PDB file of C-alpha atoms in Angstrom:
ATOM      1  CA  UNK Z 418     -55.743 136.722 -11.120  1.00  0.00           C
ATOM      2  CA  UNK Z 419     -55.469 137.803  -7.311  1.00  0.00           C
ATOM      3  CA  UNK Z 420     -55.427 140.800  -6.254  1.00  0.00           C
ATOM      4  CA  UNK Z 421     -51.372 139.981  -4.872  1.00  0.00           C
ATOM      5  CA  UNK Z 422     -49.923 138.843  -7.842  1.00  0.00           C
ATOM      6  CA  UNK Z 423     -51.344 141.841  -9.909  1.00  0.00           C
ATOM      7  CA  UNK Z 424     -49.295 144.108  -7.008  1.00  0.00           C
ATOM      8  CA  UNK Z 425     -46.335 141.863  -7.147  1.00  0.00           C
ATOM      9  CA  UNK Z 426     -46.593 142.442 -10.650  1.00  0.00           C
ATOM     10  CA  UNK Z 427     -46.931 145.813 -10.636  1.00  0.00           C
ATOM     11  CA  UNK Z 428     -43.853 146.344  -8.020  1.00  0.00           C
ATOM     12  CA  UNK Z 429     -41.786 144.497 -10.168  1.00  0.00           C
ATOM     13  CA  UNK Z 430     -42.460 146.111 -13.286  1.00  0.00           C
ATOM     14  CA  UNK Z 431     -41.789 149.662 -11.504  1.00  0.00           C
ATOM     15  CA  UNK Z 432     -38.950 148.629 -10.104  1.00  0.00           C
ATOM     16  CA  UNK Z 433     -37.209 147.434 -13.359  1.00  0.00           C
ATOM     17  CA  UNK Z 434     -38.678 150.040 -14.999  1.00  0.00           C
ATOM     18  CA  UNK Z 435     -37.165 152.743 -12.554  1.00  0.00           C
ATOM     19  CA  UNK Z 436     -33.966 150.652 -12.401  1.00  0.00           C
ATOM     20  CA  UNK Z 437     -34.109 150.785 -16.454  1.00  0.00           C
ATOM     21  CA  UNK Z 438     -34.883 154.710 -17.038  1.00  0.00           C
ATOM     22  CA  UNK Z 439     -31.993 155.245 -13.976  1.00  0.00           C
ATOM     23  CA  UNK Z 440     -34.618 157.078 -11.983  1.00  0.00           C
ATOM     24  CA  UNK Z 441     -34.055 160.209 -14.600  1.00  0.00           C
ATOM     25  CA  UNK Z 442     -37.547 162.328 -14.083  1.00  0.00           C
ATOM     26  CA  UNK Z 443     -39.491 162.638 -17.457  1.00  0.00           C
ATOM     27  CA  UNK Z 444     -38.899 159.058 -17.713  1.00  0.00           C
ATOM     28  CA  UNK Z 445     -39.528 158.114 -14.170  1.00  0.00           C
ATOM     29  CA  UNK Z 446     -43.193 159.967 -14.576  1.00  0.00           C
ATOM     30  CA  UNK Z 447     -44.102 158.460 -17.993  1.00  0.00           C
ATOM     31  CA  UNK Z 448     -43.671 155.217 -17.230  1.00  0.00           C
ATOM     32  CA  UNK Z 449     -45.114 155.959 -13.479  1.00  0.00           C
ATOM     33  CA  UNK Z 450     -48.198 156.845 -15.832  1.00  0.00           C
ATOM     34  CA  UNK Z 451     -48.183 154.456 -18.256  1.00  0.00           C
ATOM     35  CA  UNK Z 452     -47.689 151.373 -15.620  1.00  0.00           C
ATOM     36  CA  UNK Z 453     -50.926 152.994 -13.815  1.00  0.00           C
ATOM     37  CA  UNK Z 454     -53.076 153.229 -17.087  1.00  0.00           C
ATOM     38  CA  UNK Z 455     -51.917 149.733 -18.004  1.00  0.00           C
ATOM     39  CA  UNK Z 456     -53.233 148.197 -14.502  1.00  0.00           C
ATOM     40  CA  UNK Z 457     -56.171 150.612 -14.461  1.00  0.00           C
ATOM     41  CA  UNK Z 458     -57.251 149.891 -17.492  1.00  0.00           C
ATOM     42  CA  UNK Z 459     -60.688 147.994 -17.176  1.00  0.00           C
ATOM     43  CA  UNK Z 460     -60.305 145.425 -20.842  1.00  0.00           C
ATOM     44  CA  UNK Z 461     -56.482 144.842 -20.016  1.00  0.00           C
ATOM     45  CA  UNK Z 462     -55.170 141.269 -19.333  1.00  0.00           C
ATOM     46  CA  UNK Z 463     -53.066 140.080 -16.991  1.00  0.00           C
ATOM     47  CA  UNK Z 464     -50.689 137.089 -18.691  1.00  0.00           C
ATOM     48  CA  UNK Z 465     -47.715 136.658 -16.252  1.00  0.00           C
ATOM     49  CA  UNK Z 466     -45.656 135.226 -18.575  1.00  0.00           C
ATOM     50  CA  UNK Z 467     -45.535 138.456 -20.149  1.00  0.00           C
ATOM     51  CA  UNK Z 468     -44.846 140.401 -17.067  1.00  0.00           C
ATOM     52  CA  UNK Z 469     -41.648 138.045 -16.595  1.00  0.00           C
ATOM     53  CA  UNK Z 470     -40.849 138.995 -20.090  1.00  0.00           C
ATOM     54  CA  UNK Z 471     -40.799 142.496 -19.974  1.00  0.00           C
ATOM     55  CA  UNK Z 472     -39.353 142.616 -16.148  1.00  0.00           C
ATOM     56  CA  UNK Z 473     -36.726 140.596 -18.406  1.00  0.00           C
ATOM     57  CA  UNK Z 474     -36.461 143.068 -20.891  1.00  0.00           C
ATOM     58  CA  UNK Z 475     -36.322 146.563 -18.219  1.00  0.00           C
ATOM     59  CA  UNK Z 476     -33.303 144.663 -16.710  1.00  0.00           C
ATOM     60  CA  UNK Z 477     -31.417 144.064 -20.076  1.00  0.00           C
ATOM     61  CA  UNK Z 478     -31.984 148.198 -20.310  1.00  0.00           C
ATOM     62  CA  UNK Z 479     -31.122 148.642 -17.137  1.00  0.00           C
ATOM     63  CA  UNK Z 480     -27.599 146.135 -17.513  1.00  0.00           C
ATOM     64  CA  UNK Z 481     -26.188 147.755 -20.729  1.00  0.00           C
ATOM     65  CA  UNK Z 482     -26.657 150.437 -23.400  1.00  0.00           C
ATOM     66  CA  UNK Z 483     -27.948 148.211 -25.782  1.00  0.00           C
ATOM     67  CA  UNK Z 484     -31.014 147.660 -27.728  1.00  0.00           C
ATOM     68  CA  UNK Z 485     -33.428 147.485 -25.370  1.00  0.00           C
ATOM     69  CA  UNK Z 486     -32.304 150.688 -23.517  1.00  0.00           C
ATOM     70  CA  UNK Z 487     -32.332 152.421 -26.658  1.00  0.00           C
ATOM     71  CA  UNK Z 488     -36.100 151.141 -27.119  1.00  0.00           C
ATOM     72  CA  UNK Z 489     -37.134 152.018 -24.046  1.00  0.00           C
ATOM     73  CA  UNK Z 490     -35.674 155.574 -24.278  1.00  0.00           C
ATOM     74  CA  UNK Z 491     -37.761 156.343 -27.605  1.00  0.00           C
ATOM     75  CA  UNK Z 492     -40.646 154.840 -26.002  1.00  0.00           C
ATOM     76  CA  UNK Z 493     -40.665 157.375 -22.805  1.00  0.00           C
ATOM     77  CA  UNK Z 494     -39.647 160.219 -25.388  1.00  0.00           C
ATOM     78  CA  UNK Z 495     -42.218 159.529 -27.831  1.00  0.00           C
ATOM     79  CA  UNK Z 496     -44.959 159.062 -24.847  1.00  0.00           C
ATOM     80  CA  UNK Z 497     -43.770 162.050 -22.733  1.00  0.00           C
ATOM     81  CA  UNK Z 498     -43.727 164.663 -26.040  1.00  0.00           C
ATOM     82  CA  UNK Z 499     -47.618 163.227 -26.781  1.00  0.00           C
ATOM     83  CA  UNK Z 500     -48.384 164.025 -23.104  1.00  0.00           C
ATOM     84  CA  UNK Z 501     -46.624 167.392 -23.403  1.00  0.00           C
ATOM     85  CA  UNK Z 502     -48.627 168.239 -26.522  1.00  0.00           C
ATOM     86  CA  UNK Z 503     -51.686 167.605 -24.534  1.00  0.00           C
ATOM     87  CA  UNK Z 504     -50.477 169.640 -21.494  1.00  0.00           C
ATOM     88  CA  UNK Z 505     -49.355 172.660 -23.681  1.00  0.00           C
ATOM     89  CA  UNK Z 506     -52.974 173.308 -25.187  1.00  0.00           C
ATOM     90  CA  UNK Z 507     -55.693 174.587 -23.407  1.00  0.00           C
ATOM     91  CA  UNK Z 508     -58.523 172.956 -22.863  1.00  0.00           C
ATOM     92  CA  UNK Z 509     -60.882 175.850 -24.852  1.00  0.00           C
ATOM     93  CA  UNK Z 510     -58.825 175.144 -28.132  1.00  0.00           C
ATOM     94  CA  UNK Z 511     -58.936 170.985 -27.641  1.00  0.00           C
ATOM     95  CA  UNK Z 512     -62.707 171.214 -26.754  1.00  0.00           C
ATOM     96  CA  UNK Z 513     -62.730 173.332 -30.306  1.00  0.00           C
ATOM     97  CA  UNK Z 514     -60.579 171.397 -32.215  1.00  0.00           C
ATOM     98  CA  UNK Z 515     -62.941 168.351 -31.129  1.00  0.00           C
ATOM     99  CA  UNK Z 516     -66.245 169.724 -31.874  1.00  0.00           C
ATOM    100  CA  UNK Z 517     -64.615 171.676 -35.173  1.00  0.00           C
ATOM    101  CA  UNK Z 518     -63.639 167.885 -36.481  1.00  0.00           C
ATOM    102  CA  UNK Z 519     -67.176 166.801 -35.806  1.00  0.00           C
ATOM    103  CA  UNK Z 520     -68.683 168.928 -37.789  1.00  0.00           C
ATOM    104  CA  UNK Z 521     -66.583 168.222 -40.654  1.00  0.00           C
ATOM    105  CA  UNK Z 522     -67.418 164.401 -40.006  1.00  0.00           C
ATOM    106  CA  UNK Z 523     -71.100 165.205 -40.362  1.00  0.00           C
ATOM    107  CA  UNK Z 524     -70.789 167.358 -43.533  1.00  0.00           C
ATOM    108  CA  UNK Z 525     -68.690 164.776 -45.465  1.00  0.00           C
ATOM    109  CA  UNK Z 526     -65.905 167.324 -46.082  1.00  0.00           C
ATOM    110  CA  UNK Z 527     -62.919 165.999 -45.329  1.00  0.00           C
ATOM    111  CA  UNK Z 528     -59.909 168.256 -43.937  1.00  0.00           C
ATOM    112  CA  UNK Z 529     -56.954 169.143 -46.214  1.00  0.00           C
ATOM    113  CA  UNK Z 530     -54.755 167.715 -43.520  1.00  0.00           C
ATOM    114  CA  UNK Z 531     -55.360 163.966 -43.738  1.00  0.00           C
ATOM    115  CA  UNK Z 532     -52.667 163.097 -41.453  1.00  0.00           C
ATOM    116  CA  UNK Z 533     -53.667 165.244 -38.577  1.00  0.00           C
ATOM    117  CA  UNK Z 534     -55.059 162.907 -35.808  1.00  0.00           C
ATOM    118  CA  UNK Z 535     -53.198 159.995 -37.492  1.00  0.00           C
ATOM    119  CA  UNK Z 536     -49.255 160.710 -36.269  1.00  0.00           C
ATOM    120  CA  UNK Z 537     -48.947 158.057 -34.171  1.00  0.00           C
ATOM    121  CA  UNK Z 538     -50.752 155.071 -35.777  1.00  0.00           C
ATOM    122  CA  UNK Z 539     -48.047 153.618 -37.592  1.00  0.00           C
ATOM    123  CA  UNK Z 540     -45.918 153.657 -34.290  1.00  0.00           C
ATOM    124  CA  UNK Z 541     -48.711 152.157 -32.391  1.00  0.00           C
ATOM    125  CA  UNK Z 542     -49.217 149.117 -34.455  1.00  0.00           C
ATOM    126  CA  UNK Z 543     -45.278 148.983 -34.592  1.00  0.00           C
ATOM    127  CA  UNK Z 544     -44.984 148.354 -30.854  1.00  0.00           C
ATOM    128  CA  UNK Z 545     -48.111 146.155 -30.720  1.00  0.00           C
ATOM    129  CA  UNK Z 546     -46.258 144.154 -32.664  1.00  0.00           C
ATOM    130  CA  UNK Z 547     -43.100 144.149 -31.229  1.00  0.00           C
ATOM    131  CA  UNK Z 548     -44.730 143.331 -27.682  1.00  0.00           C
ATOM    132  CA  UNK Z 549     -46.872 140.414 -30.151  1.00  0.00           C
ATOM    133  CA  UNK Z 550     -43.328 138.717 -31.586  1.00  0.00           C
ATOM    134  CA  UNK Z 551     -41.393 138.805 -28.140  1.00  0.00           C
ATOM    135  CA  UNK Z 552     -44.090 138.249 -25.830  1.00  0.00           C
ATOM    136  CA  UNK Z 553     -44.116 142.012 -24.019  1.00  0.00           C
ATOM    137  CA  UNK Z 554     -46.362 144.185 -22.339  1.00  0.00           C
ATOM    138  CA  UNK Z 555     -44.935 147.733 -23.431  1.00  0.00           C
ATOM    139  CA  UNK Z 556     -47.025 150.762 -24.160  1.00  0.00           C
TER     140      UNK Z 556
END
């Protein structure tokens, strides 16, 4: 793709996307931050049918309290409470935590907590495929 229609893209999506979240601030940054990882990413694909589909699917949110605005609200919740997890430890106990789980990897012993590190896998898949069945780009 060009190098305009990926910004005419990416204008459109932020402005349905503002237009959607009614410029309210933890949802104005996540997706702000999301919309940049998406087009920063170096493996993503540009399809613009799916662009139209989701600038499609921000307006519905934006138009009525409906589905779709409910989606998209849980979406910038869930994402914003993983980022604020992140931001609330400090970087000595993540760089821990990380080198803690690594050793246990090596040793074979597995931690009594099985579902630590796995919370959000079920969600992920779930919005993979709901961006798979209607054709969207979410995050």
């Amino acid at each position: 793709m060009s190098t305009p229609d990926l910004l005419h893209a990416y204008r459109r999506l932020l402005r349905a996307g503002l237009r959607a979240v009614q410029f309210s601030q933890p949802s104005r940054a996540t997706i702000t931050a999301q919309l940049r990882a998406g087009f920063r990413d170096p493996k993503g694909e540009f399809d613009a049918e799916r662009v139209r589909r989701t600038v499609w699917f921000l307006n519905a949110a934006a138009q009525q309290r409906g589905l779709e605005h409910k989606i998209l609200k849980n979406l910038c919740r869930v994402q914003w409470q993983r980022q604020y997890e992140v931001r609330r430890m400090g970087w000595r106990l993540r760089v821990d935590r990380e080198e803690k789980g690594e050793r246990k990897r090596k040793s074979g012993k597995m931690d009594p907590d099985a579902i630590k590190g796995a919370e959000f896998g079920h969600y992920e898949r779930t919005v993979a495929m709901l961006n798979d069945t209607m054709g969207l780009c979410l995050r």
